[in-house]
PDB file of C-alpha atoms and ligand atoms in Angstrom:
ATOM      1  CA  MET D   1     106.100   7.399  81.686  1.00  0.00           C
ATOM      2  CA  LYS D   2     103.805   8.232  84.513  1.00  0.00           C
ATOM      3  CA  LYS D   3     104.560  12.341  83.645  1.00  0.00           C
ATOM      4  CA  LEU D   4     103.818  11.737  79.850  1.00  0.00           C
ATOM      5  CA  ILE D   5     100.369   9.334  81.043  1.00  0.00           C
ATOM      6  CA  LEU D   6     100.100  12.748  83.065  1.00  0.00           C
ATOM      7  CA  PHE D   7     100.757  15.333  79.844  1.00  0.00           C
ATOM      8  CA  LEU D   8      98.813  13.251  78.008  1.00  0.00           C
ATOM      9  CA  LEU D   9      95.290  13.011  80.310  1.00  0.00           C
ATOM     10  CA  LEU D  10      95.999  16.631  80.834  1.00  0.00           C
ATOM     11  CA  ILE D  11      96.401  17.724  77.291  1.00  0.00           C
ATOM     12  CA  SER D  12      92.818  15.334  76.159  1.00  0.00           C
ATOM     13  CA  LEU D  13      90.895  16.493  79.378  1.00  0.00           C
ATOM     14  CA  PHE D  14      91.552  20.474  77.828  1.00  0.00           C
ATOM     15  CA  LEU D  15      90.850  19.373  74.504  1.00  0.00           C
ATOM     16  CA  SER D  16      88.062  17.769  75.331  1.00  0.00           C
ATOM     17  CA  GLY D  17      86.722  21.416  77.059  1.00  0.00           C
ATOM     18  CA  CYS D  18      88.186  23.538  73.595  1.00  0.00           C
ATOM     19  CA  SER D  19      85.428  21.336  72.312  1.00  0.00           C
ATOM     20  CA  ASP D  20      82.981  21.355  74.411  1.00  0.00           C
ATOM     21  CA  LYS D  21      82.777  24.647  74.655  1.00  0.00           C
ATOM     22  CA  THR D  22      82.164  25.295  70.049  1.00  0.00           C
ATOM     23  CA  LYS D  23      79.469  22.799  70.491  1.00  0.00           C
ATOM     24  CA  ASN D  24      77.976  24.850  73.702  1.00  0.00           C
ATOM     25  CA  ARG D  25      78.139  28.189  71.753  1.00  0.00           C
ATOM     26  CA  ASP D  26      75.090  30.009  70.246  1.00  0.00           C
ATOM     27  CA  VAL D  27      75.904  28.725  66.765  1.00  0.00           C
ATOM     28  CA  LEU D  28      75.870  33.225  65.340  1.00  0.00           C
ATOM     29  CA  SER D  29      78.200  33.988  67.600  1.00  0.00           C
ATOM     30  CA  LYS D  30      80.515  30.849  65.501  1.00  0.00           C
ATOM     31  CA  VAL D  31      78.931  31.280  62.977  1.00  0.00           C
ATOM     32  CA  GLN D  32      80.811  35.130  63.687  1.00  0.00           C
ATOM     33  CA  GLY D  33      83.122  34.151  64.972  1.00  0.00           C
ATOM     34  CA  GLU D  34      85.027  32.172  62.532  1.00  0.00           C
ATOM     35  CA  ASN D  35      83.536  33.591  59.493  1.00  0.00           C
ATOM     36  CA  LYS D  36      82.052  31.252  57.453  1.00  0.00           C
ATOM     37  CA  ILE D  37      79.190  28.738  57.141  1.00  0.00           C
ATOM     38  CA  VAL D  38      80.246  25.454  57.439  1.00  0.00           C
ATOM     39  CA  VAL D  39      77.155  23.441  54.661  1.00  0.00           C
ATOM     40  CA  GLY D  40      75.873  19.413  54.192  1.00  0.00           C
ATOM     41  CA  VAL D  41      75.719  19.722  50.281  1.00  0.00           C
ATOM     42  CA  LYS D  42      75.993  16.433  47.394  1.00  0.00           C
ATOM     43  CA  TYR D  43      78.779  16.371  45.571  1.00  0.00           C
ATOM     44  CA  ASP D  44      76.977  13.480  43.614  1.00  0.00           C
ATOM     45  CA  SER D  45      72.929  15.591  42.280  1.00  0.00           C
ATOM     46  CA  LYS D  46      73.532  17.568  39.543  1.00  0.00           C
ATOM     47  CA  PRO D  47      72.504  19.875  39.229  1.00  0.00           C
ATOM     48  CA  PHE D  48      71.938  20.078  42.792  1.00  0.00           C
ATOM     49  CA  GLY D  49      75.239  19.895  44.587  1.00  0.00           C
ATOM     50  CA  PHE D  50      78.224  17.834  41.919  1.00  0.00           C
ATOM     51  CA  ILE D  51      81.823  18.669  40.967  1.00  0.00           C
ATOM     52  CA  ASP D  52      82.272  19.858  37.543  1.00  0.00           C
ATOM     53  CA  LYS D  53      84.865  18.568  34.813  1.00  0.00           C
ATOM     54  CA  ASP D  54      86.646  20.950  36.734  1.00  0.00           C
ATOM     55  CA  ASN D  55      87.265  18.999  40.199  1.00  0.00           C
ATOM     56  CA  LYS D  56      84.740  22.143  40.951  1.00  0.00           C
ATOM     57  CA  LEU D  57      81.652  21.785  43.010  1.00  0.00           C
ATOM     58  CA  LYS D  58      78.764  23.596  42.278  1.00  0.00           C
ATOM     59  CA  GLY D  59      74.602  23.630  41.850  1.00  0.00           C
ATOM     60  CA  PHE D  60      71.923  24.911  43.050  1.00  0.00           C
ATOM     61  CA  ASP D  61      72.737  24.494  46.638  1.00  0.00           C
ATOM     62  CA  ILE D  62      75.649  25.312  46.507  1.00  0.00           C
ATOM     63  CA  ASP D  63      74.450  28.713  45.418  1.00  0.00           C
ATOM     64  CA  ILE D  64      71.590  28.241  47.675  1.00  0.00           C
ATOM     65  CA  ALA D  65      74.472  28.637  50.183  1.00  0.00           C
ATOM     66  CA  LYS D  66      76.174  30.893  48.913  1.00  0.00           C
ATOM     67  CA  GLY D  67      73.166  33.742  49.388  1.00  0.00           C
ATOM     68  CA  ILE D  68      72.902  33.127  53.085  1.00  0.00           C
ATOM     69  CA  ALA D  69      76.625  32.971  53.708  1.00  0.00           C
ATOM     70  CA  LYS D  70      76.457  36.976  51.597  1.00  0.00           C
ATOM     71  CA  ARG D  71      73.598  37.790  53.672  1.00  0.00           C
ATOM     72  CA  ILE D  72      74.440  36.976  57.403  1.00  0.00           C
ATOM     73  CA  LEU D  73      77.845  37.153  56.485  1.00  0.00           C
ATOM     74  CA  GLY D  74      78.206  39.918  53.939  1.00  0.00           C
ATOM     75  CA  ASP D  75      80.062  37.435  51.600  1.00  0.00           C
ATOM     76  CA  GLU D  76      79.715  34.188  49.311  1.00  0.00           C
ATOM     77  CA  ASN D  77      82.527  32.399  49.974  1.00  0.00           C
ATOM     78  CA  ALA D  78      82.138  32.468  53.833  1.00  0.00           C
ATOM     79  CA  VAL D  79      80.773  28.621  53.494  1.00  0.00           C
ATOM     80  CA  GLU D  80      83.192  25.737  54.229  1.00  0.00           C
ATOM     81  CA  PHE D  81      81.487  22.776  52.092  1.00  0.00           C
ATOM     82  CA  LYS D  82      81.350  19.514  53.507  1.00  0.00           C
ATOM     83  CA  GLN D  83      79.878  16.115  51.385  1.00  0.00           C
ATOM     84  CA  VAL D  84      76.709  14.604  52.652  1.00  0.00           C
ATOM     85  CA  THR D  85      74.833  11.983  51.939  1.00  0.00           C
ATOM     86  CA  PRO D  86      70.381  11.181  53.060  1.00  0.00           C
ATOM     87  CA  SER D  87      72.161   8.330  55.183  1.00  0.00           C
ATOM     88  CA  ASN D  88      74.150  10.553  56.593  1.00  0.00           C
ATOM     89  CA  ARG D  89      72.957  14.350  56.563  1.00  0.00           C
ATOM     90  CA  ILE D  90      71.160  14.782  59.916  1.00  0.00           C
ATOM     91  CA  LEU D  91      73.254  12.875  62.084  1.00  0.00           C
ATOM     92  CA  LYS D  92      76.486  15.695  60.942  1.00  0.00           C
ATOM     93  CA  LEU D  93      74.485  18.040  61.459  1.00  0.00           C
ATOM     94  CA  SER D  94      73.365  16.912  64.788  1.00  0.00           C
ATOM     95  CA  SER D  95      76.989  15.892  65.582  1.00  0.00           C
ATOM     96  CA  GLY D  96      77.457  20.020  64.901  1.00  0.00           C
ATOM     97  CA  GLU D  97      80.172  18.743  61.739  1.00  0.00           C
ATOM     98  CA  ILE D  98      77.475  21.060  59.866  1.00  0.00           C
ATOM     99  CA  ASP D  99      76.285  24.041  60.846  1.00  0.00           C
ATOM    100  CA  MET D 100      73.280  23.653  57.616  1.00  0.00           C
ATOM    101  CA  ILE D 101      71.942  21.237  55.496  1.00  0.00           C
ATOM    102  CA  VAL D 102      70.950  22.654  51.746  1.00  0.00           C
ATOM    103  CA  ALA D 103      71.048  18.745  50.440  1.00  0.00           C
ATOM    104  CA  THR D 104      68.151  18.257  48.524  1.00  0.00           C
ATOM    105  CA  MET D 105      66.248  17.860  51.041  1.00  0.00           C
ATOM    106  CA  THR D 106      62.367  16.833  50.762  1.00  0.00           C
ATOM    107  CA  ILE D 107      60.676  18.327  54.710  1.00  0.00           C
ATOM    108  CA  SER D 108      58.736  15.210  55.724  1.00  0.00           C
ATOM    109  CA  GLN D 109      57.632  14.983  58.815  1.00  0.00           C
ATOM    110  CA  SER D 110      59.423  12.366  60.781  1.00  0.00           C
ATOM    111  CA  ARG D 111      62.218  14.410  60.194  1.00  0.00           C
ATOM    112  CA  MET D 112      60.285  17.545  61.091  1.00  0.00           C
ATOM    113  CA  ASN D 113      59.821  15.455  65.046  1.00  0.00           C
ATOM    114  CA  LEU D 114      64.524  15.916  64.090  1.00  0.00           C
ATOM    115  CA  VAL D 115      65.488  18.734  62.781  1.00  0.00           C
ATOM    116  CA  GLU D 116      64.459  22.405  62.162  1.00  0.00           C
ATOM    117  CA  PHE D 117      63.038  23.524  58.192  1.00  0.00           C
ATOM    118  CA  THR D 118      63.421  27.513  56.990  1.00  0.00           C
ATOM    119  CA  GLN D 119      60.283  27.429  53.874  1.00  0.00           C
ATOM    120  CA  PRO D 120      60.693  25.481  50.886  1.00  0.00           C
ATOM    121  CA  TYR D 121      62.820  26.878  47.845  1.00  0.00           C
ATOM    122  CA  TYR D 122      61.914  24.007  45.286  1.00  0.00           C
ATOM    123  CA  LYS D 123      59.064  21.927  44.567  1.00  0.00           C
ATOM    124  CA  ILE D 124      59.981  17.939  42.867  1.00  0.00           C
ATOM    125  CA  GLY D 125      57.969  14.882  42.703  1.00  0.00           C
ATOM    126  CA  GLN D 126      59.170  11.174  42.992  1.00  0.00           C
ATOM    127  CA  ALA D 127      59.265   9.715  38.743  1.00  0.00           C
ATOM    128  CA  VAL D 128      61.317   6.742  38.411  1.00  0.00           C
ATOM    129  CA  MET D 129      63.757   6.314  35.267  1.00  0.00           C
ATOM    130  CA  VAL D 130      64.807   3.476  33.084  1.00  0.00           C
ATOM    131  CA  LYS D 131      67.184   2.522  29.876  1.00  0.00           C
ATOM    132  CA  LYS D 132      65.015   3.351  26.463  1.00  0.00           C
ATOM    133  CA  ASP D 133      64.151   0.018  25.745  1.00  0.00           C
ATOM    134  CA  SER D 134      63.260  -1.411  28.991  1.00  0.00           C
ATOM    135  CA  GLY D 135      60.046  -1.614  28.471  1.00  0.00           C
ATOM    136  CA  ILE D 136      58.988  -0.427  31.849  1.00  0.00           C
ATOM    137  CA  TYR D 137      56.188   2.411  30.666  1.00  0.00           C
ATOM    138  CA  SER D 138      54.586   2.354  34.265  1.00  0.00           C
ATOM    139  CA  THR D 139      55.291   2.334  38.315  1.00  0.00           C
ATOM    140  CA  LYS D 140      53.109  -0.835  37.339  1.00  0.00           C
ATOM    141  CA  ASP D 141      54.947  -2.492  35.324  1.00  0.00           C
ATOM    142  CA  LEU D 142      58.309  -2.195  37.806  1.00  0.00           C
ATOM    143  CA  ASN D 143      56.747  -5.429  39.856  1.00  0.00           C
ATOM    144  CA  LYS D 144      58.971  -8.277  40.589  1.00  0.00           C
ATOM    145  CA  LYS D 145      60.972  -5.762  38.442  1.00  0.00           C
ATOM    146  CA  ARG D 146      64.464  -4.343  40.728  1.00  0.00           C
ATOM    147  CA  VAL D 147      64.303  -1.323  41.815  1.00  0.00           C
ATOM    148  CA  ALA D 148      67.183   1.456  42.475  1.00  0.00           C
ATOM    149  CA  ILE D 149      66.287   3.675  45.853  1.00  0.00           C
ATOM    150  CA  ILE D 150      69.341   5.832  47.447  1.00  0.00           C
ATOM    151  CA  LEU D 151      69.173   4.205  51.559  1.00  0.00           C
ATOM    152  CA  GLY D 152      67.761   7.024  54.167  1.00  0.00           C
ATOM    153  CA  SER D 153      65.391   9.152  50.549  1.00  0.00           C
ATOM    154  CA  VAL D 154      61.991   9.431  51.394  1.00  0.00           C
ATOM    155  CA  SER D 155      61.576   7.378  48.210  1.00  0.00           C
ATOM    156  CA  GLU D 156      61.146   3.242  49.116  1.00  0.00           C
ATOM    157  CA  LYS D 157      57.489   3.896  51.357  1.00  0.00           C
ATOM    158  CA  GLN D 158      55.742   5.307  48.294  1.00  0.00           C
ATOM    159  CA  LEU D 159      57.013   2.797  45.451  1.00  0.00           C
ATOM    160  CA  ARG D 160      55.998   0.213  48.456  1.00  0.00           C
ATOM    161  CA  LEU D 161      52.054   1.250  47.934  1.00  0.00           C
ATOM    162  CA  LEU D 162      52.045   1.047  43.868  1.00  0.00           C
ATOM    163  CA  ALA D 163      54.219  -1.566  42.335  1.00  0.00           C
ATOM    164  CA  PRO D 164      53.878  -3.660  46.416  1.00  0.00           C
ATOM    165  CA  ASP D 165      55.796  -6.481  44.198  1.00  0.00           C
ATOM    166  CA  ALA D 166      58.970  -4.527  43.265  1.00  0.00           C
ATOM    167  CA  LYS D 167      62.564  -6.363  44.349  1.00  0.00           C
ATOM    168  CA  ILE D 168      63.979  -2.976  46.243  1.00  0.00           C
ATOM    169  CA  LYS D 169      67.974  -2.791  46.833  1.00  0.00           C
ATOM    170  CA  GLY D 170      69.163   0.367  48.959  1.00  0.00           C
ATOM    171  CA  TYR D 171      72.547   2.270  47.175  1.00  0.00           C
ATOM    172  CA  LYS D 172      74.433   4.855  49.377  1.00  0.00           C
ATOM    173  CA  THR D 173      75.072   7.112  46.880  1.00  0.00           C
ATOM    174  CA  TYR D 174      72.786   8.291  43.398  1.00  0.00           C
ATOM    175  CA  SER D 175      76.702   7.249  41.441  1.00  0.00           C
ATOM    176  CA  GLU D 176      76.451   4.320  42.456  1.00  0.00           C
ATOM    177  CA  ALA D 177      72.875   3.114  41.397  1.00  0.00           C
ATOM    178  CA  TYR D 178      72.938   5.025  38.262  1.00  0.00           C
ATOM    179  CA  SER D 179      76.752   2.363  37.739  1.00  0.00           C
ATOM    180  CA  ALA D 180      74.196  -0.184  38.467  1.00  0.00           C
ATOM    181  CA  LEU D 181      71.339   0.675  35.904  1.00  0.00           C
ATOM    182  CA  LEU D 182      74.038   1.317  33.678  1.00  0.00           C
ATOM    183  CA  ASN D 183      75.319  -1.929  34.099  1.00  0.00           C
ATOM    184  CA  GLY D 184      72.104  -3.511  34.220  1.00  0.00           C
ATOM    185  CA  LYS D 185      72.428  -4.539  37.731  1.00  0.00           C
ATOM    186  CA  THR D 186      69.072  -2.761  38.329  1.00  0.00           C
ATOM    187  CA  ASP D 187      66.453  -1.749  36.091  1.00  0.00           C
ATOM    188  CA  ALA D 188      65.591   1.420  37.547  1.00  0.00           C
ATOM    189  CA  ILE D 189      66.298   4.560  40.005  1.00  0.00           C
ATOM    190  CA  SER D 190      63.027   5.271  41.219  1.00  0.00           C
ATOM    191  CA  SER D 191      63.774   9.001  42.985  1.00  0.00           C
ATOM    192  CA  ASP D 192      63.700  13.131  42.913  1.00  0.00           C
ATOM    193  CA  ASP D 193      62.274  13.912  39.693  1.00  0.00           C
ATOM    194  CA  SER D 194      64.191  17.432  39.640  1.00  0.00           C
ATOM    195  CA  ILE D 195      67.792  14.939  40.141  1.00  0.00           C
ATOM    196  CA  LEU D 196      66.845  11.883  37.133  1.00  0.00           C
ATOM    197  CA  TYR D 197      66.683  14.561  35.129  1.00  0.00           C
ATOM    198  CA  GLY D 198      70.440  15.520  35.395  1.00  0.00           C
ATOM    199  CA  PHE D 199      71.230  12.039  35.154  1.00  0.00           C
ATOM    200  CA  LEU D 200      69.476  12.099  31.463  1.00  0.00           C
ATOM    201  CA  TYR D 201      70.831  15.267  30.215  1.00  0.00           C
ATOM    202  CA  ASP D 202      74.804  13.287  30.411  1.00  0.00           C
ATOM    203  CA  ASN D 203      72.608  10.402  29.172  1.00  0.00           C
ATOM    204  CA  LYS D 204      70.312   9.924  26.083  1.00  0.00           C
ATOM    205  CA  SER D 205      69.840   6.226  26.440  1.00  0.00           C
ATOM    206  CA  LEU D 206      67.579   6.841  29.710  1.00  0.00           C
ATOM    207  CA  ARG D 207      64.679   8.685  30.504  1.00  0.00           C
ATOM    208  CA  ILE D 208      61.778   9.149  33.219  1.00  0.00           C
ATOM    209  CA  LEU D 209      58.017   7.364  32.756  1.00  0.00           C
ATOM    210  CA  PRO D 210      55.373  10.182  32.688  1.00  0.00           C
ATOM    211  CA  GLU D 211      54.717  10.064  36.320  1.00  0.00           C
ATOM    212  CA  ARG D 212      55.541  11.558  39.318  1.00  0.00           C
ATOM    213  CA  TYR D 213      53.636  10.049  42.885  1.00  0.00           C
ATOM    214  CA  THR D 214      54.363  12.774  44.900  1.00  0.00           C
ATOM    215  CA  LYS D 215      54.329  16.413  45.443  1.00  0.00           C
ATOM    216  CA  GLU D 216      57.613  17.632  47.783  1.00  0.00           C
ATOM    217  CA  ASN D 217      59.177  20.366  48.736  1.00  0.00           C
ATOM    218  CA  TYR D 218      63.418  20.865  49.211  1.00  0.00           C
ATOM    219  CA  ALA D 219      63.787  23.475  52.427  1.00  0.00           C
ATOM    220  CA  ILE D 220      67.323  23.935  54.021  1.00  0.00           C
ATOM    221  CA  ALA D 221      67.655  22.146  57.304  1.00  0.00           C
ATOM    222  CA  TYR D 222      69.230  23.236  61.039  1.00  0.00           C
ATOM    223  CA  ARG D 223      69.711  21.716  64.345  1.00  0.00           C
ATOM    224  CA  LYS D 224      66.207  21.982  66.705  1.00  0.00           C
ATOM    225  CA  ASP D 225      67.889  23.585  69.757  1.00  0.00           C
ATOM    226  CA  GLU D 226      68.002  26.813  71.292  1.00  0.00           C
ATOM    227  CA  LYS D 227      71.601  27.397  70.306  1.00  0.00           C
ATOM    228  CA  SER D 228      70.875  27.523  66.579  1.00  0.00           C
ATOM    229  CA  LYS D 229      67.701  29.629  66.884  1.00  0.00           C
ATOM    230  CA  LYS D 230      69.837  32.606  66.259  1.00  0.00           C
ATOM    231  CA  PHE D 231      70.785  30.731  63.388  1.00  0.00           C
ATOM    232  CA  GLY D 232      68.295  29.950  62.124  1.00  0.00           C
ATOM    233  CA  GLU D 233      66.006  33.103  62.083  1.00  0.00           C
ATOM    234  CA  LYS D 234      68.757  34.804  59.932  1.00  0.00           C
ATOM    235  CA  VAL D 235      69.272  31.611  57.539  1.00  0.00           C
ATOM    236  CA  GLU D 236      65.013  32.339  57.350  1.00  0.00           C
ATOM    237  CA  GLU D 237      65.519  35.615  56.556  1.00  0.00           C
ATOM    238  CA  ALA D 238      67.839  35.811  53.907  1.00  0.00           C
ATOM    239  CA  LEU D 239      66.113  32.638  51.916  1.00  0.00           C
ATOM    240  CA  LEU D 240      63.473  35.314  52.038  1.00  0.00           C
ATOM    241  CA  ASP D 241      64.918  37.794  50.921  1.00  0.00           C
ATOM    242  CA  MET D 242      66.494  35.662  48.928  1.00  0.00           C
ATOM    243  CA  GLN D 243      62.551  35.733  47.056  1.00  0.00           C
ATOM    244  CA  LYS D 244      62.425  38.054  46.917  1.00  0.00           C
ATOM    245  CA  ARG D 245      64.906  39.430  45.242  1.00  0.00           C
ATOM    246  CA  GLY D 246      64.700  37.046  42.220  1.00  0.00           C
ATOM    247  CA  GLU D 247      67.460  34.937  43.142  1.00  0.00           C
ATOM    248  CA  ILE D 248      65.597  31.940  43.844  1.00  0.00           C
ATOM    249  CA  THR D 249      63.942  32.241  40.839  1.00  0.00           C
ATOM    250  CA  GLN D 250      67.805  32.853  39.122  1.00  0.00           C
ATOM    251  CA  ILE D 251      69.014  30.457  40.306  1.00  0.00           C
ATOM    252  CA  LYS D 252      67.015  27.910  39.211  1.00  0.00           C
ATOM    253  CA  ARG D 253      67.170  30.014  35.461  1.00  0.00           C
ATOM    254  CA  LYS D 254      71.156  29.411  35.485  1.00  0.00           C
ATOM    255  CA  TRP D 255      70.131  25.248  36.851  1.00  0.00           C
ATOM    256  CA  ILE D 256      66.785  24.179  35.786  1.00  0.00           C
ATOM    257  CA  LYS D 257      67.052  23.006  31.887  1.00  0.00           C
TER     258      LYS D 257
HETATM  259  N1  LIG T   1      64.816  14.845  47.996  1.00  0.00           N
HETATM  260  C1  LIG T   1      64.299  13.819  48.358  1.00  0.00           C
HETATM  261  C2  LIG T   1      64.833  13.115  50.397  1.00  0.00           C
HETATM  262  O1  LIG T   1      65.280  14.454  51.043  1.00  0.00           O
HETATM  263  C3  LIG T   1      65.993  12.393  48.003  1.00  0.00           C
HETATM  264  C4  LIG T   1      67.068  13.390  48.291  1.00  0.00           C
HETATM  265  C5  LIG T   1      68.103  13.576  49.023  1.00  0.00           C
HETATM  266  O2  LIG T   1      67.881  13.043  49.533  1.00  0.00           O
HETATM  267  O3  LIG T   1      68.692  13.841  48.282  1.00  0.00           O
HETATM  268  O4  LIG T   1      64.811  12.163  50.432  1.00  0.00           O
END
């Protein structure tokens, strides 16, 4: 029994040593050694990251990540995608579970304290989506109404100023907020116009209010530490190259109708 305990202890020490080594490795060397970039993306935010009818992960952010992998590792398929949500993506990045986030992530001052952002690759504005027959025509009409937001996203702060009496409820995912709207459990969803259009495209009984109440930029995020520096520079270089060659414009044309 004692021998078994000692054996298990040695094994766990060995394994923790290994994971420490992975954690302490320079990110660019790790990515090159494993020949893949581990990317946090959305699975429920059409057309940026979503599962299509053939069960394949597709979208704008997926193509951006592939373009980066093509430039850093010479192969657009040298990526492993992991699902993230607005509330867990920074945690997954900080813990080393993913190497970068390409997930409709807005650059904000508070996030800049936690992660490093590349240059922007897409512009959006916060908007509100309602049912066509809801009688809601502007953000002012949201007072006393139930409004869904996605936990961990940036929409809440500005919305509270525009409609102080709105009953704001946080949902973990877009799919849950969307179901709540369809089932009458919420009167509106407040989020990025770019993501709301993805839902509208599939459901003509909804409408998006004309008002945009923020101006935001999506960017790729990577860790702020020294070990991510060289990797971050490569990502930045790759994104710039995609921009110069018109690849980002092509991706926009492919996904944004
Ligand atoms: N772009 C917004 C944000 O970063 C909302 C969408 C999202 O979180 O993915 O907070």
